[in-house]
CSV table of C-alpha atoms and ligand atoms in Angstrom, one decimal:
chain,number,residue,atom,x,y,z
Z,1,MET,CA,1.4,-23.1,6.0
Z,2,ASN,CA,3.2,-22.8,2.7
Z,3,PRO,CA,6.9,-22.0,2.6
Z,4,TYR,CA,6.4,-18.5,1.3
Z,5,GLU,CA,4.1,-17.6,4.1
Z,6,ARG,CA,6.4,-19.3,6.7
Z,7,VAL,CA,9.5,-17.4,5.6
Z,8,ALA,CA,7.6,-14.1,5.1
Z,9,ARG,CA,6.0,-14.3,8.5
Z,10,ALA,CA,9.2,-15.1,10.3
Z,11,ALA,CA,11.1,-12.3,8.6
Z,12,VAL,CA,8.3,-9.8,9.2
Z,13,ASP,CA,8.0,-10.8,12.9
Z,14,GLU,CA,11.7,-10.1,13.3
Z,15,ALA,CA,11.2,-6.7,11.7
Z,16,ALA,CA,8.3,-6.0,14.0
Z,17,VAL,CA,10.7,-6.3,17.0
Z,18,LEU,CA,13.0,-3.7,15.4
Z,19,LEU,CA,10.1,-1.4,14.7
Z,20,ARG,CA,8.6,-1.6,18.2
Z,21,GLU,CA,12.0,-0.9,19.7
Z,22,ALA,CA,12.6,2.1,17.5
Z,23,TRP,CA,9.3,3.9,17.0
Z,24,LEU,CA,9.5,6.1,20.1
Z,25,GLU,CA,13.3,6.6,20.0
Z,26,ALA,CA,15.0,9.7,18.4
Z,27,LYS,CA,15.3,9.0,14.6
Z,28,ASN,CA,18.1,9.5,12.2
Z,29,VAL,CA,16.1,11.0,9.3
Z,30,ARG,CA,17.3,11.8,5.8
Z,31,TYR,CA,15.3,13.5,3.1
Z,32,LYS,CA,15.0,11.8,-0.3
Z,33,GLY,CA,13.0,14.8,-1.6
Z,34,ASP,CA,11.4,17.9,-0.1
Z,35,VAL,CA,8.8,15.9,1.9
Z,36,ASP,CA,9.9,12.3,1.3
Z,37,LEU,CA,12.0,11.0,4.2
Z,38,VAL,CA,13.7,7.8,5.2
Z,39,THR,CA,15.0,6.6,8.5
Z,40,GLU,CA,17.8,4.2,9.5
Z,41,THR,CA,15.0,1.8,10.5
Z,42,ASP,CA,13.6,1.7,6.9
Z,43,HIS,CA,17.0,0.5,5.8
Z,44,ARG,CA,17.5,-2.0,8.6
Z,45,VAL,CA,14.1,-3.6,8.2
Z,46,GLU,CA,14.6,-3.8,4.4
Z,47,ALA,CA,18.1,-5.4,4.7
Z,48,LEU,CA,16.7,-7.9,7.2
Z,49,ILE,CA,13.7,-9.0,5.1
Z,50,VAL,CA,15.6,-9.0,1.8
Z,51,ASP,CA,18.3,-11.2,3.4
Z,52,ARG,CA,15.8,-13.7,4.7
Z,53,LEU,CA,14.0,-13.9,1.3
Z,54,ARG,CA,17.2,-14.3,-0.6
Z,55,ALA,CA,18.4,-17.0,1.7
Z,56,ALA,CA,15.2,-19.0,1.3
Z,57,PHE,CA,14.4,-18.3,-2.3
Z,58,PRO,CA,17.6,-17.5,-4.2
Z,59,ASP,CA,15.8,-17.6,-7.6
Z,60,HIS,CA,13.2,-15.0,-6.7
Z,61,THR,CA,13.5,-11.3,-7.5
Z,62,VAL,CA,13.0,-8.8,-4.7
Z,63,ILE,CA,11.8,-5.3,-5.5
Z,64,ALA,CA,12.2,-3.2,-2.4
Z,65,GLU,CA,11.6,0.5,-1.8
Z,66,GLU,CA,15.0,1.5,-0.4
Z,67,ALA,CA,16.8,-0.3,-3.3
Z,68,GLN,CA,18.5,-3.1,-1.3
Z,69,GLY,CA,16.7,-5.6,-3.4
Z,70,ASP,CA,17.1,-6.2,-7.1
Z,71,GLY,CA,16.8,-3.6,-9.8
Z,72,PRO,CA,13.6,-3.0,-11.7
Z,73,ILE,CA,12.1,-6.0,-13.5
Z,74,ASP,CA,12.8,-6.2,-17.2
Z,75,GLN,CA,9.1,-6.3,-18.3
Z,76,GLU,CA,10.0,-7.9,-21.7
Z,77,SER,CA,11.7,-11.0,-20.2
Z,78,TRP,CA,9.4,-11.4,-17.2
Z,79,GLY,CA,8.2,-15.0,-17.5
Z,80,GLU,CA,5.0,-16.6,-16.2
Z,81,ASP,CA,6.9,-18.6,-13.7
Z,82,ASP,CA,9.1,-15.9,-12.4
Z,83,PHE,CA,8.6,-15.1,-8.7
Z,84,VAL,CA,8.8,-11.4,-7.6
Z,85,TRP,CA,8.5,-10.1,-4.0
Z,86,TYR,CA,7.4,-6.5,-3.5
Z,87,LEU,CA,8.6,-5.1,-0.1
Z,88,ASP,CA,7.8,-1.8,1.6
Z,89,PRO,CA,9.8,-2.3,4.8
Z,90,LEU,CA,8.1,0.6,6.4
Z,91,ASP,CA,4.9,2.0,4.9
Z,92,GLY,CA,4.1,5.2,6.8
Z,93,THR,CA,7.6,6.5,7.4
Z,94,THR,CA,6.4,10.0,8.2
Z,95,ASN,CA,4.2,8.6,10.9
Z,96,PHE,CA,7.0,6.4,12.2
Z,97,ALA,CA,9.4,9.4,12.3
Z,98,HIS,CA,6.9,11.4,14.4
Z,99,GLY,CA,6.0,8.5,16.7
Z,100,TYR,CA,2.5,8.4,15.3
Z,101,PRO,CA,1.3,4.8,15.6
Z,102,GLN,CA,0.1,4.1,12.0
Z,103,PHE,CA,2.7,2.2,9.9
Z,104,ALA,CA,3.3,-1.3,8.7
Z,105,VAL,CA,5.6,-3.7,6.8
Z,106,SER,CA,4.0,-4.6,3.5
Z,107,LEU,CA,5.1,-7.7,1.6
Z,108,ALA,CA,3.6,-9.4,-1.5
Z,109,LEU,CA,4.6,-12.3,-3.8
Z,110,ALA,CA,3.7,-12.4,-7.5
Z,111,ARG,CA,4.2,-15.3,-9.9
Z,112,GLY,CA,4.3,-13.9,-13.4
Z,113,ARG,CA,2.0,-10.9,-13.2
Z,114,GLU,CA,-0.4,-12.5,-10.8
Z,115,LEU,CA,-0.3,-11.6,-7.1
Z,116,GLN,CA,-0.3,-14.8,-5.0
Z,117,PHE,CA,0.3,-13.9,-1.4
Z,118,ALA,CA,0.1,-10.8,0.7
Z,119,LEU,CA,1.2,-10.0,4.3
Z,120,VAL,CA,0.8,-6.6,5.9
Z,121,HIS,CA,1.8,-6.3,9.6
Z,122,ASP,CA,1.1,-3.4,11.9
Z,123,PRO,CA,3.6,-4.0,14.7
Z,124,ILE,CA,2.0,-1.6,17.1
Z,125,ARG,CA,-1.5,-3.2,17.1
Z,126,ASP,CA,0.1,-6.5,16.3
Z,127,GLU,CA,-2.4,-6.9,13.4
Z,128,ARG,CA,-1.3,-9.3,10.7
Z,129,PHE,CA,-3.3,-9.2,7.4
Z,130,VAL,CA,-2.8,-12.2,5.2
Z,131,ALA,CA,-4.2,-13.1,1.8
Z,132,HIS,CA,-3.6,-16.0,-0.6
Z,133,ARG,CA,-4.9,-15.9,-4.1
Z,134,GLY,CA,-8.2,-17.7,-4.4
Z,135,ALA,CA,-8.3,-18.5,-0.7
Z,136,GLY,CA,-9.6,-15.3,1.0
Z,137,ALA,CA,-8.1,-12.9,3.5
Z,138,THR,CA,-7.6,-13.0,7.2
Z,139,LEU,CA,-6.7,-10.7,10.1
Z,140,ASN,CA,-4.8,-12.5,12.9
Z,141,GLY,CA,-6.1,-15.8,11.5
Z,142,GLN,CA,-9.8,-14.8,11.3
Z,143,PRO,CA,-11.5,-14.4,7.9
Z,144,ILE,CA,-12.2,-10.8,6.9
Z,145,GLY,CA,-14.6,-9.2,4.4
Z,146,VAL,CA,-15.3,-5.8,3.0
Z,147,SER,CA,-18.2,-3.7,4.4
Z,148,ASN,CA,-21.8,-3.6,3.2
Z,149,VAL,CA,-22.1,0.2,2.9
Z,150,SER,CA,-23.8,0.9,-0.4
Z,151,ALA,CA,-24.2,4.7,-0.5
Z,152,LEU,CA,-21.2,7.0,-0.8
Z,153,ALA,CA,-23.0,9.4,1.5
Z,154,HIS,CA,-22.6,6.8,4.2
Z,155,GLY,CA,-19.1,5.7,3.3
Z,156,LEU,CA,-15.9,6.3,5.2
Z,157,ILE,CA,-13.2,6.9,2.6
Z,158,ALA,CA,-9.4,7.3,2.9
Z,159,THR,CA,-6.7,8.8,0.7
Z,160,GLY,CA,-3.2,10.1,0.8
Z,161,PHE,CA,-1.2,12.7,-1.0
Z,162,PRO,CA,1.9,11.9,-3.2
Z,163,TYR,CA,5.3,13.3,-2.7
Z,164,ASP,CA,4.9,16.1,-5.3
Z,165,ARG,CA,1.9,17.5,-3.2
Z,166,ARG,CA,3.6,20.8,-2.5
Z,167,GLN,CA,4.0,21.5,-6.2
Z,168,HIS,CA,0.5,20.3,-7.1
Z,169,ALA,CA,-1.5,20.9,-4.0
Z,170,ASP,CA,-4.6,22.4,-5.7
Z,171,TYR,CA,-4.8,19.6,-8.2
Z,172,TYR,CA,-4.9,16.9,-5.5
Z,173,LEU,CA,-7.2,19.0,-3.3
Z,174,GLY,CA,-9.7,19.2,-6.1
Z,175,PHE,CA,-10.3,15.4,-5.8
Z,176,PHE,CA,-10.2,15.5,-2.0
Z,177,GLY,CA,-12.9,18.3,-2.1
Z,178,GLU,CA,-15.2,16.1,-4.2
Z,179,PHE,CA,-15.1,13.4,-1.5
Z,180,VAL,CA,-15.4,15.8,1.4
Z,181,ARG,CA,-18.6,17.1,-0.3
Z,182,THR,CA,-20.0,13.6,-1.0
Z,183,ALA,CA,-18.9,11.0,1.5
Z,184,GLN,CA,-19.7,10.6,5.1
Z,185,GLY,CA,-16.1,11.1,6.1
Z,186,VAL,CA,-12.6,11.3,4.6
Z,187,ARG,CA,-9.4,10.1,6.4
Z,188,ARG,CA,-5.8,10.6,5.6
Z,189,ASN,CA,-4.0,8.1,7.8
Z,190,GLY,CA,-0.5,8.1,6.2
Z,191,SER,CA,0.0,4.4,5.4
Z,192,ALA,CA,-1.5,3.3,2.0
Z,193,ALA,CA,-0.8,-0.4,2.9
Z,194,LEU,CA,-2.9,-0.1,6.0
Z,195,ASP,CA,-5.6,1.9,4.3
Z,196,LEU,CA,-6.1,-1.0,1.8
Z,197,CYS,CA,-6.1,-3.5,4.7
Z,198,TYR,CA,-8.8,-1.4,6.4
Z,199,VAL,CA,-10.9,-1.5,3.2
Z,200,ALA,CA,-10.4,-5.3,3.2
Z,201,CYS,CA,-11.7,-5.7,6.8
Z,202,GLY,CA,-14.5,-3.2,6.5
Z,203,ARG,CA,-13.1,-0.4,8.7
Z,204,LEU,CA,-13.1,1.8,5.6
Z,205,ASP,CA,-15.4,1.6,2.6
Z,206,GLY,CA,-13.2,3.0,-0.1
Z,207,PHE,CA,-9.7,4.4,-0.9
Z,208,TRP,CA,-8.2,6.4,-3.7
Z,209,GLU,CA,-4.7,7.7,-4.2
Z,210,TRP,CA,-2.4,9.1,-6.9
Z,211,LYS,CA,1.1,7.8,-7.6
Z,212,LEU,CA,1.5,4.9,-5.3
Z,213,ARG,CA,4.3,2.5,-6.1
Z,214,PRO,CA,4.1,-1.3,-6.5
Z,215,TRP,CA,5.6,-1.9,-3.0
Z,216,ASP,CA,3.0,0.4,-1.4
Z,217,VAL,CA,0.0,-1.4,-2.9
Z,218,ALA,CA,0.9,-5.0,-4.1
Z,219,ALA,CA,-0.1,-6.6,-0.8
Z,220,GLY,CA,-3.1,-4.4,-0.1
Z,221,VAL,CA,-4.6,-4.9,-3.6
Z,222,LEU,CA,-4.6,-8.7,-3.1
Z,223,LEU,CA,-6.1,-8.3,0.4
Z,224,VAL,CA,-8.9,-6.1,-0.9
Z,225,ARG,CA,-9.7,-8.5,-3.7
Z,226,GLU,CA,-9.6,-11.6,-1.6
Z,227,ALA,CA,-11.8,-9.9,1.0
Z,228,GLY,CA,-14.5,-9.4,-1.7
Z,229,GLY,CA,-13.7,-5.8,-2.7
Z,230,ARG,CA,-12.6,-4.3,-6.0
Z,231,VAL,CA,-9.5,-2.4,-7.2
Z,232,SER,CA,-9.1,-0.5,-10.5
Z,233,ASP,CA,-7.8,2.8,-11.8
Z,234,PHE,CA,-9.9,6.0,-11.3
Z,235,ARG,CA,-12.0,5.4,-14.5
Z,236,ASP,CA,-12.8,1.8,-13.4
Z,237,THR,CA,-10.5,0.3,-16.0
Z,238,PRO,CA,-8.1,-2.5,-15.0
Z,239,PHE,CA,-5.7,-1.7,-12.2
Z,240,ASP,CA,-2.0,-1.5,-13.2
Z,241,LEU,CA,0.5,-2.2,-10.4
Z,242,HIS,CA,3.0,0.1,-12.2
Z,243,GLY,CA,0.3,2.8,-12.9
Z,244,ASP,CA,-0.5,6.1,-11.3
Z,245,GLN,CA,-4.0,5.6,-9.9
Z,246,THR,CA,-5.3,3.3,-7.2
Z,247,LEU,CA,-9.1,3.1,-6.5
Z,248,ALA,CA,-10.1,0.4,-4.0
Z,249,SER,CA,-13.5,-0.2,-2.5
Z,250,ASN,CA,-16.0,-2.6,-1.0
Z,251,GLY,CA,-17.3,-3.1,-4.6
Z,252,ARG,CA,-20.7,-1.5,-3.8
Z,253,LEU,CA,-19.3,2.0,-3.8
Z,254,HIS,CA,-16.9,1.4,-6.7
Z,255,SER,CA,-18.9,2.8,-9.6
Z,256,ASP,CA,-19.9,5.9,-7.6
Z,257,MET,CA,-16.3,6.6,-6.6
Z,258,ALA,CA,-15.1,6.0,-10.2
Z,259,ALA,CA,-17.8,8.3,-11.5
Z,260,LEU,CA,-16.8,11.1,-9.1
Z,261,LEU,CA,-13.0,10.7,-9.9
Z,262,THR,CA,-13.7,10.5,-13.7
Z,263,ALA,CA,-15.9,13.7,-13.5
Z,264,ARG,CA,-13.1,15.5,-11.7
Z,265,LEU,CA,-10.5,14.3,-14.2
Z,266,GLU,CA,-12.7,15.6,-17.0
Z,267,THR,CA,-13.2,19.0,-15.3
Z,268,VAL,CA,-9.4,19.5,-14.9
Z,269,SER,CA,-8.6,18.5,-18.4
Z,270,ALA,CA,-11.4,20.8,-19.8
Z,271,GLU,CA,-10.0,23.7,-17.6
Z,272,ALA,CA,-6.5,23.0,-18.9
Z,273,ALA,CA,-7.7,23.1,-22.5
Z,274,SER,CA,-9.6,26.4,-22.1
S,301,IPD,C1,3.7,6.5,1.8
S,301,IPD,C2,2.5,6.1,2.5
S,301,IPD,C3,1.5,7.3,2.5
S,301,IPD,C4,1.2,7.6,1.0
S,301,IPD,C5,2.4,8.0,0.3
S,301,IPD,C6,3.4,6.8,0.4
S,301,IPD,P1,6.1,5.6,2.7
S,301,IPD,O1,4.7,5.4,1.8
S,301,IPD,O2,1.9,5.0,2.0
S,301,IPD,O3,0.2,6.9,3.1
S,301,IPD,O4,0.3,8.8,1.1
S,301,IPD,O5,2.1,8.3,-1.1
S,301,IPD,O6,4.5,7.0,-0.4
S,301,IPD,O7,6.9,6.6,2.0
S,301,IPD,O8,5.7,5.9,4.1
S,301,IPD,O9,6.6,4.2,2.5
S,302,CA,CA1,5.1,3.2,1.1
S,303,CA,CA1,8.4,2.9,2.8
C-alpha cells in the first residue's frame, strides 16, 4: 500500500468511528444558508483528517469543505508536482443530521491537475471505495466495474439538487422531469460522493448534478473513470473539477444522457430569449 493510501485509510477509519458514534445522537446543527447545514461532526471529522494529512505530508495542500484546510489554490502558480488533497469530511450532512444512513467521507489526492487516488468510505455499511489512477477501482478490496445497461429506458439514474434549489426549483425540476420521463428510475440519495461510487460499482447507471464542488466529486470522478465509466459536463465536453456541471455514467448511456441535458439547456435558453 502506498503511503498516501495508508495515511488516508488510517485517518478515514478514525473518522468512521466518530461518525458511527454520532449519527443517531442529537445534533448540534448550524445553517450556512437557508438549506445548507453543518454539524459539529463535520468540523470534528475535518479537523481530524486535515491534522493527519498535514502531519504526514507537510508540503501538500488540503482543500476541505469546512475551511480548516488551506485556502483556495492559486491556479496560476499551481505546478505539475504540487499535491492537493480534496476532502469532504461528511458528504450527505442533511442525511446525517436526520439519522438517514446515506453519507460518507470523501477524500482524493491530485498531483498537478491529475487525480491520482480516491477513497470514499460509507461508515454505516462499512463500504470502502478506492481508486488509483491507471490501476482500477475496488470496493472493500474487490475490483469493481460499471454496469452494462445500454438503454436509458432501462437505466437507474441519480441526481441531487444544489443549495439554491428553493430559488430555482422550476429550473432544476425541468432537468429532473426529462429523466423521469425517459429513464427506468430516478433516485435522489443525498450524497453525491456515494452516487458516483454507485455508478462506479454498477448499482447506478448514470448521475447528473448541478453546482457540485471539488470536494464533493474529486474522489467519485476518479472512481467512475477507473471503473470504466465516463465523466464530462452536460454537453459531453471535458469535465472541469471547478465547473458547474457533473455528468457521470457507465459510458454506454453517456451520449443519450448528454443529448437529453443539452436539449433541455437549449430549451431553457430559447425560452429565456423569447
Ligand atoms: C451535498 C451532497 C448532496 C448534493 C449537494 C451537496 P454535503 O454535500 O453531496 O447529495 O445534492 O449538492 O452539497 O453538503 O452534504 O457535503
Ligand atoms: Ca458534499
Ligand atoms: Ca460536506
